[in-house]
Coordinates of C-alpha atoms and ligand atoms in Angstrom, one line a residue:
M1419 CA -27.0 2.0 2.5
S1420 CA -24.0 -0.4 2.8
P1421 CA -20.3 0.6 4.3
T1422 CA -19.0 1.6 1.2
P1423 CA -15.5 1.2 1.7
A1424 CA -13.3 4.3 0.8
A1425 CA -13.4 4.5 -3.4
F1426 CA -10.1 4.1 -4.6
D1427 CA -10.7 5.4 -7.8
S1428 CA -12.1 8.9 -6.5
P1429 CA -11.1 11.7 -3.6
A1430 CA -11.9 9.2 -0.5
P1431 CA -15.7 10.8 1.1
S1432 CA -15.5 13.8 3.5
R1433 CA -15.3 13.1 7.5
R1434 CA -19.0 14.4 7.4
D1435 CA -19.7 11.1 4.9
F1436 CA -17.8 8.8 6.4
L1437 CA -19.5 9.6 10.1
K1438 CA -22.8 9.2 8.0
M1439 CA -21.6 5.9 6.8
A1440 CA -20.1 5.0 10.0
G1441 CA -23.8 5.3 11.8
A1442 CA -25.6 3.8 9.0
A1443 CA -23.1 0.4 9.3
A1444 CA -24.0 1.0 13.4
A1445 CA -27.6 0.8 12.4
A1446 CA -27.3 -1.8 9.6
A1447 CA -24.9 -4.3 12.2
A1448 CA -27.4 -4.2 15.4
V1449 CA -30.6 -5.5 12.4
L1450 CA -28.1 -8.1 10.1
P1451 CA -27.7 -11.8 11.6
R1452 CA -24.7 -12.2 12.8
A1453 CA -22.6 -14.5 10.4
V1454 CA -23.7 -11.8 8.0
Q1455 CA -22.0 -9.4 10.7
A1456 CA -18.9 -11.3 10.7
A1457 CA -18.5 -10.6 7.2
T1458 CA -19.1 -7.0 6.9
P1459 CA -16.3 -5.1 6.4
R1460 CA -15.9 -2.8 9.3
R1461 CA -14.1 -0.3 7.6
P1462 CA -12.6 1.2 4.4
F1463 CA -10.1 -1.8 3.0
E1464 CA -6.6 -0.1 3.3
V1465 CA -4.1 -0.3 0.7
S1466 CA -0.7 1.7 2.2
A1467 CA 2.7 2.9 1.5
S1468 CA 5.4 3.5 3.0
L1469 CA 7.6 6.8 1.3
Y1470 CA 11.4 8.1 2.1
A1471 CA 11.9 11.8 1.9
W1472 CA 14.5 10.8 -0.6
E1473 CA 12.3 9.5 -3.2
L1474 CA 10.1 12.6 -3.4
H1475 CA 12.9 14.6 -3.8
D1476 CA 14.3 12.6 -6.6
E1477 CA 10.5 11.3 -8.7
G1478 CA 8.0 14.2 -7.0
V1479 CA 5.7 13.6 -4.7
E1480 CA 3.1 14.0 -7.7
R1481 CA 4.3 11.4 -10.1
V1482 CA 5.2 8.8 -6.5
L1483 CA 1.3 9.3 -5.8
D1484 CA -0.1 9.5 -9.4
N1485 CA 1.9 5.4 -9.4
L1486 CA 0.8 4.7 -6.0
Q1487 CA -2.9 5.1 -6.9
G1488 CA -2.9 4.8 -10.3
M1489 CA -1.0 1.4 -10.9
A1490 CA -1.4 0.1 -7.2
A1491 CA -4.9 1.3 -6.1
V1492 CA -3.4 2.9 -2.5
N1493 CA -5.5 5.0 -0.3
S1494 CA -3.1 5.3 2.3
V1495 CA 0.4 7.1 2.6
Y1496 CA 3.0 7.6 4.9
L1497 CA 6.2 9.3 5.6
I1498 CA 8.8 6.5 6.8
G1499 CA 10.0 10.2 9.5
V1500 CA 12.8 8.1 11.2
M1501 CA 14.2 5.7 9.5
H1502 CA 17.6 3.1 10.7
P1503 CA 21.1 2.9 8.8
E1504 CA 19.9 0.7 5.4
R1505 CA 20.9 0.0 2.0
R1506 CA 18.3 1.3 0.0
P1507 CA 16.5 -0.7 -2.2
F1508 CA 16.8 -3.0 -0.1
R1509 CA 19.2 -5.8 0.7
E1510 CA 20.1 -5.9 -3.3
G1511 CA 19.8 -4.0 -6.8
N1512 CA 19.4 -0.5 -8.2
F1513 CA 16.1 1.4 -7.1
P1514 CA 13.6 0.3 -10.8
H1515 CA 12.2 4.1 -11.0
N1516 CA 14.2 6.6 -9.7
P1517 CA 15.9 8.7 -11.9
A1518 CA 18.2 10.4 -9.9
R1519 CA 20.1 7.9 -8.1
Q1520 CA 20.7 4.1 -8.5
T1521 CA 20.6 3.3 -4.9
W1522 CA 20.9 5.3 -1.2
M1523 CA 22.1 4.4 2.2
A1524 CA 19.5 6.1 4.6
E1525 CA 21.6 7.5 7.2
D1526 CA 21.1 6.6 11.7
A1527 CA 17.8 7.8 12.6
R1528 CA 17.7 11.1 10.7
C1529 CA 14.1 12.8 10.7
Y1530 CA 13.2 13.9 7.6
W1531 CA 10.1 16.3 9.1
Q1532 CA 10.6 19.9 10.6
P1533 CA 10.4 19.4 14.1
D1534 CA 9.4 21.9 16.7
L1535 CA 12.2 21.5 19.2
K1536 CA 10.1 23.5 22.0
K1537 CA 7.8 20.5 22.3
Y1538 CA 11.0 18.5 23.4
G1539 CA 12.8 17.8 26.5
R1540 CA 16.1 15.8 26.8
I1541 CA 16.1 13.7 23.7
K1542 CA 15.4 16.0 20.3
P1543 CA 15.3 14.3 17.3
R1544 CA 18.1 14.9 14.8
L1545 CA 17.8 16.4 11.1
S1546 CA 19.6 14.7 8.0
D1547 CA 23.1 16.0 7.7
N1548 CA 22.6 15.8 3.7
D1549 CA 21.1 20.3 3.0
W1550 CA 18.7 18.4 -0.1
L1551 CA 17.5 16.2 3.0
N1552 CA 16.9 19.1 5.7
G1553 CA 15.9 22.0 4.1
T1554 CA 13.1 20.7 3.4
D1555 CA 9.4 19.4 4.8
W1556 CA 9.1 15.9 4.0
A1557 CA 6.1 15.8 5.8
R1558 CA 4.5 19.1 4.3
V1559 CA 5.3 18.0 1.2
L1560 CA 3.7 14.2 1.1
A1561 CA 1.0 15.4 3.8
D1562 CA -0.6 18.0 1.6
A1563 CA -0.6 16.3 -1.2
A1564 CA -2.1 13.4 -0.4
R1565 CA -4.8 15.2 1.0
K1566 CA -5.5 17.0 -2.2
R1567 CA -6.1 13.5 -3.1
G1568 CA -8.2 12.3 -0.3
L1569 CA -5.9 9.7 0.7
K1570 CA -5.1 9.0 5.0
F1571 CA -1.4 10.2 5.9
G1572 CA 0.3 8.7 8.7
I1573 CA 4.0 8.6 9.7
E1574 CA 6.6 6.2 10.8
Q1575 CA 8.8 5.7 14.2
S1576 CA 10.7 3.0 12.5
H1577 CA 13.8 0.7 14.5
A1578 CA 16.0 2.9 16.4
L1579 CA 14.7 5.9 18.4
V1580 CA 18.2 7.8 17.8
D1581 CA 21.6 7.2 16.2
K1582 CA 24.4 5.0 17.5
A1583 CA 26.5 7.6 18.4
R1584 CA 24.3 9.9 20.2
A1585 CA 23.4 6.5 22.2
E1586 CA 26.8 5.5 23.3
G1587 CA 27.7 9.2 23.8
E1588 CA 25.0 12.0 25.4
F1589 CA 21.7 9.3 25.9
A1590 CA 24.2 6.2 27.6
D1591 CA 22.7 6.7 30.6
L1592 CA 19.0 5.9 28.4
A1593 CA 20.6 3.1 26.7
Q1594 CA 19.9 -0.8 27.3
R1595 CA 22.1 -3.2 29.0
N1596 CA 22.0 -6.6 28.2
I1597 CA 22.7 -9.7 31.2
H1598 CA 26.5 -8.4 31.7
G1599 CA 25.8 -4.8 31.5
E1600 CA 27.0 -3.6 27.9
F1601 CA 25.2 -1.0 25.4
T1602 CA 22.7 -3.8 24.1
H1603 CA 25.0 -4.6 20.8
V1604 CA 22.1 -7.6 18.9
R1605 CA 22.5 -5.4 15.8
D1606 CA 25.9 -3.4 15.1
W1607 CA 23.7 -0.5 14.1
L1608 CA 21.6 -0.4 17.0
R1609 CA 22.1 0.7 20.5
P1610 CA 18.0 0.8 21.6
L1611 CA 17.0 3.1 24.1
C1612 CA 15.0 1.8 27.4
P1613 CA 11.3 2.1 27.5
N1614 CA 11.4 2.0 31.1
Q1615 CA 13.6 5.5 31.4
P1616 CA 11.4 7.8 31.7
A1617 CA 13.3 10.4 29.6
V1618 CA 12.8 8.1 26.6
R1619 CA 9.0 7.7 27.1
E1620 CA 8.8 11.6 27.2
Y1621 CA 10.5 11.8 23.8
V1622 CA 8.3 9.6 22.0
Q1623 CA 5.0 11.1 23.5
A1624 CA 6.5 14.4 22.2
L1625 CA 7.6 13.3 18.7
A1626 CA 3.7 11.7 18.5
A1627 CA 2.5 15.3 19.7
D1628 CA 4.9 17.0 17.7
V1629 CA 3.2 15.2 14.0
I1630 CA -0.2 15.5 14.9
A1631 CA 0.6 19.2 16.2
S1632 CA 1.8 19.8 13.0
Y1633 CA 0.8 17.3 10.3
D1634 CA -2.7 16.4 12.1
V1635 CA -1.6 12.9 11.4
D1636 CA -4.4 9.9 10.6
Y1637 CA -2.1 7.3 11.9
F1638 CA 1.5 7.3 13.9
Q1639 CA 2.7 3.6 13.2
S1640 CA 5.6 2.4 15.4
C1641 CA 8.6 0.4 14.0
M1642 CA 10.2 0.9 17.4
I1643 CA 12.3 -2.2 18.2
L1644 CA 11.9 -1.0 22.6
F1645 CA 13.8 -5.1 23.1
D1646 CA 16.1 -6.0 21.0
E1647 CA 15.9 -9.6 20.4
S1648 CA 16.9 -12.7 22.8
V1649 CA 16.8 -15.8 20.8
G1650 CA 14.5 -18.5 22.5
G1651 CA 14.2 -15.7 25.5
R1652 CA 17.4 -16.0 26.5
P1653 CA 19.0 -13.0 28.4
D1654 CA 21.9 -14.6 27.3
R1655 CA 21.3 -14.6 23.8
G1656 CA 20.7 -11.0 22.6
G1657 CA 18.6 -7.9 23.8
G1658 CA 18.1 -6.2 27.5
C1659 CA 17.5 -4.4 29.7
F1660 CA 19.0 -4.4 32.8
C1661 CA 19.6 -0.7 33.6
E1662 CA 19.1 1.2 36.8
A1663 CA 15.8 2.1 35.4
C1664 CA 14.4 -1.6 34.7
K1665 CA 15.8 -2.0 38.2
R1666 CA 14.2 0.6 39.3
T1667 CA 10.8 -0.4 37.7
A1668 CA 10.9 -3.9 38.6
R1669 CA 11.2 -3.1 42.0
E1670 CA 7.9 -0.7 42.0
H1671 CA 6.2 -3.9 41.1
G1672 CA 7.6 -6.3 43.2
L1673 CA 10.4 -7.5 41.4
D1674 CA 14.0 -8.1 42.3
L1675 CA 15.9 -8.1 38.9
G1676 CA 19.2 -7.5 40.4
K1677 CA 19.2 -10.9 41.8
I1678 CA 17.2 -12.2 38.8
Q1679 CA 19.9 -10.8 36.7
T1680 CA 22.4 -12.4 38.9
T1681 CA 20.4 -15.8 38.6
L1682 CA 20.2 -16.0 35.2
L1683 CA 24.4 -15.1 34.9
A1684 CA 24.9 -18.5 36.7
D1685 CA 22.5 -20.2 34.7
P1686 CA 20.8 -18.7 31.9
T1687 CA 17.9 -20.7 31.8
A1688 CA 17.1 -21.0 35.9
Q1689 CA 13.7 -20.9 36.9
P1690 CA 11.7 -18.6 37.7
A1691 CA 14.3 -16.1 37.0
L1692 CA 14.3 -16.2 33.6
G1693 CA 9.8 -16.5 32.8
E1694 CA 10.4 -13.9 35.2
W1695 CA 12.6 -11.7 33.4
Q1696 CA 10.7 -12.2 30.3
E1697 CA 6.6 -11.7 31.7
F1698 CA 9.0 -8.3 32.6
R1699 CA 10.0 -7.5 29.0
Y1700 CA 6.4 -8.1 28.2
Q1701 CA 4.8 -6.0 30.9
S1702 CA 7.7 -3.0 30.4
A1703 CA 6.7 -2.8 27.0
A1704 CA 3.4 -3.1 27.5
R1705 CA 2.9 -0.3 29.7
F1706 CA 5.2 1.5 27.5
Y1707 CA 2.4 1.5 24.5
Q1708 CA 0.0 2.4 27.4
T1709 CA 1.0 5.5 28.4
F1710 CA 2.1 6.3 24.8
H1711 CA -1.7 5.5 23.0
A1712 CA -3.4 7.3 26.5
S1713 CA -0.6 10.3 25.7
V1714 CA -1.9 10.2 21.4
H1715 CA -5.0 10.0 21.8
A1716 CA -5.6 13.1 24.1
R1717 CA -4.0 14.9 21.6
K1718 CA -6.1 13.3 19.0
R1719 CA -9.1 11.2 19.7
D1720 CA -9.4 9.5 16.5
I1721 CA -5.9 8.7 15.7
D1722 CA -5.0 5.3 15.3
V1723 CA -1.2 4.4 16.7
R1724 CA -0.5 1.3 14.8
Y1725 CA 1.8 -1.3 15.7
N1726 CA 4.6 -2.3 12.9
L1727 CA 4.9 -6.3 14.0
H1728 CA 8.1 -6.7 12.3
M1729 CA 9.2 -9.7 13.7
T1730 CA 7.7 -13.8 13.4
N1731 CA 8.5 -14.4 17.0
P1732 CA 7.7 -11.7 18.9
L1733 CA 8.1 -13.3 22.3
D1734 CA 11.9 -13.3 21.7
W1735 CA 11.4 -9.3 21.7
G1736 CA 9.5 -8.9 24.3
V1737 CA 6.3 -8.7 22.7
K1738 CA 3.2 -10.2 24.0
L1739 CA 0.5 -9.7 21.8
T1740 CA -2.1 -10.3 23.9
A1741 CA -0.8 -7.7 26.5
M1742 CA -0.1 -5.0 24.0
Q1743 CA -3.3 -5.1 22.1
P1744 CA -5.3 -3.0 24.5
H1745 CA -3.1 -0.2 24.0
V1746 CA -2.7 -0.3 19.4
D1747 CA -4.8 0.9 17.3
S1748 CA -3.9 -1.7 14.6
L1749 CA -1.5 -4.3 13.7
R1750 CA 0.6 -3.9 10.6
I1751 CA 1.7 -7.7 10.3
M1752 CA 5.2 -7.4 8.2
D1753 CA 5.9 -10.3 6.5
Y1754 CA 7.2 -9.9 2.9
T1755 CA 7.3 -13.6 2.0
E1756 CA 6.2 -12.2 -2.4
Q1757 CA 9.7 -10.8 -2.1
E1758 CA 11.4 -14.5 -2.2
G1759 CA 9.7 -15.7 -4.9
D1760 CA 8.5 -19.1 -4.1
P1761 CA 5.2 -19.9 -4.1
A1762 CA 5.4 -22.9 -1.9
L1763 CA 5.9 -20.1 1.1
M1764 CA 3.0 -18.4 0.6
D1765 CA 1.2 -21.1 2.6
K1766 CA 3.2 -20.7 5.5
K1767 CA 2.1 -17.0 4.6
R1768 CA -2.2 -17.3 5.1
Q1769 CA -1.0 -20.1 8.7
W1770 CA 0.4 -16.9 10.0
L1771 CA -2.0 -14.4 9.3
N1772 CA -5.0 -17.2 10.1
G1773 CA -3.2 -17.6 13.3
L1774 CA -3.1 -13.8 14.3
R1775 CA -6.6 -13.5 13.2
K1776 CA -7.7 -15.8 15.1
D1777 CA -5.8 -15.4 18.3
S1778 CA -6.7 -11.6 18.5
G1779 CA -10.0 -11.6 17.4
R1780 CA -12.2 -10.3 14.7
D1781 CA -12.0 -6.8 16.1
W1782 CA -8.6 -5.3 16.2
P1783 CA -7.6 -4.2 12.8
M1784 CA -5.1 -5.3 10.8
I1785 CA -3.0 -4.9 8.0
S1786 CA -1.3 -7.6 5.9
A1787 CA 2.4 -6.4 4.3
I1788 CA 3.2 -6.9 0.8
G1789 CA 6.8 -7.8 -0.2
V1790 CA 6.4 -5.4 -3.7
R1791 CA 10.5 -6.1 -4.0
L1792 CA 13.0 -8.5 -5.0
K1793 CA 12.3 -11.7 -6.4
A1794 CA 8.2 -11.0 -5.9
T1795 CA 6.6 -11.7 -9.4
P1796 CA 2.7 -9.7 -10.1
E1797 CA 1.0 -13.1 -9.7
L1798 CA 2.7 -13.8 -6.2
I1799 CA 2.0 -10.3 -5.0
S1800 CA -1.6 -10.9 -5.9
E1801 CA -1.6 -14.1 -4.3
G1802 CA -0.5 -12.9 -1.0
V1803 CA -3.5 -10.0 -1.2
Q1804 CA -6.1 -12.2 -2.0
I1805 CA -4.6 -14.1 1.2
A1806 CA -5.1 -10.8 3.3
V1807 CA -9.2 -10.3 2.1
E1808 CA -9.1 -14.4 2.8
T1809 CA -8.0 -14.2 6.0
G1810 CA -10.1 -11.4 7.3
M1811 CA -7.4 -8.5 6.8
D1812 CA -8.1 -5.0 6.9
G1813 CA -5.7 -3.7 4.1
V1814 CA -2.6 -4.4 3.1
A1815 CA 0.8 -2.1 2.7
L1816 CA 3.1 -2.5 0.1
G1817 CA 6.7 -3.1 0.9
H1818 CA 8.0 -0.8 -0.4
Y1819 CA 7.5 1.4 -3.3
D1820 CA 11.0 2.3 -3.9
G1821 CA 12.1 -1.4 -4.4
A1822 CA 9.5 -2.0 -6.6
T1823 CA 9.0 -2.6 -10.5
F1824 CA 5.3 -1.1 -12.4
P1825 CA 4.3 -4.8 -13.3
M1826 CA 4.2 -5.2 -8.7
L1827 CA 2.6 -2.6 -8.2
R1828 CA 0.3 -3.1 -11.1
G1829 CA -0.1 -6.6 -9.3
I1830 CA -1.6 -5.2 -6.2
R1831 CA -4.3 -3.4 -7.8
A1832 CA -4.5 -7.0 -9.7
G1833 CA -5.2 -8.6 -6.2
L1834 CA -7.2 -6.5 -4.8
V1835 CA -9.3 -7.2 -8.2
A1836 CA -9.3 -10.8 -7.8
A1837 CA -10.3 -10.7 -4.1
K1838 CA -13.5 -8.4 -5.5
V1839 CA -12.4 -5.4 -3.1
P1840 CA -14.8 -3.1 -3.5
G1841 CA -14.5 0.1 -5.5
V1842 CA -11.3 -1.2 -7.5
R1843 CA -11.1 -1.4 -10.8
L1844 CA -8.6 -3.0 -13.4
A1845 CA -4.7 -0.7 -13.5
S1846 CA -5.2 2.5 -15.2
L1847 CA -1.6 2.9 -15.6
Ligands
ZN201 ZN1 16.3 -0.6 31.3

């Protein structure tokens, strides 16, 4: 028996079937020549889609899932559990299929499930200010409907852990500081908390423990901005952090961050201070995920901790993928080139995916995002899916349903068919 990817047009296999398939795949791999092994899919090709609480409210979960499965062969859905403030649909235009509203301004770092507050310490999730959003457990709504259809279910923590008002107020002592000691303020809406603060680590671990206990999530997707962008990796051009917790952590690793700060204030390019500061950020981010990953897996062994690579210059954000890789189970590569509407740009996407795959080896599961909004065309979307398959990705992720026209959704399925992803037929809707 070959390791057939999960059926797209029928319920997913049971866990027992899956284990049987995985066992058969392992046995087959043991006797296959290396070249064939390399081409053997290690797990079902994933087609994931994000969903927001307000679209579940407006369109209804069953209609949303009918559309995603029927038009785009989606086999994995996740709730954006905590979203940052952002106009929806993104950038411009109106929702193409929302029957209740034309646009929506997402609130600042509100939580759209019903958190078990006993699980949290000093920092607790904050619910929506709107009764029509805070009165329903949207993770429960989506999880139950998804499971009935055999879909994978996940939750995402997006860029901001807490809202700006609380970051500048009750959690000011946990907020990141730039080289001048000010709140880090790269983006007007974002005041990131520091990943070296024990209370911040405790909060993120509690958050994952909460959604594992309540919804048994298959994956937890992190889009958290740990350190905000410093253009060119320079501390005078953006993010931090030079807070007390960072200084304490640096000392524990034999580094005098106060001295580095003084040196870089005088000359932001001074070496070895600049290199030491950059490396401290890389290692801080990696250690954050190391403890997070261990804590999450202690609660659910087979959970997938997925990191959303939301930039093309990760080093400037304190993210060194080789340092992060051991502590992250899968990677979602956030490249939405399709939405620019320019076929000439697609080769750059191919090169980016190829480079990431080459740098991190064949075994790190990678999901390529596909822009299904703005100026994207069904043809470009189909091409994006085919590029993902060609470059050895393990799945694609729609970004995002709320801005996608139906022809765009069908472009996903057309791409899967063209790339001969097993089990996918042409659009049924
Ligand atoms: Zn700090």
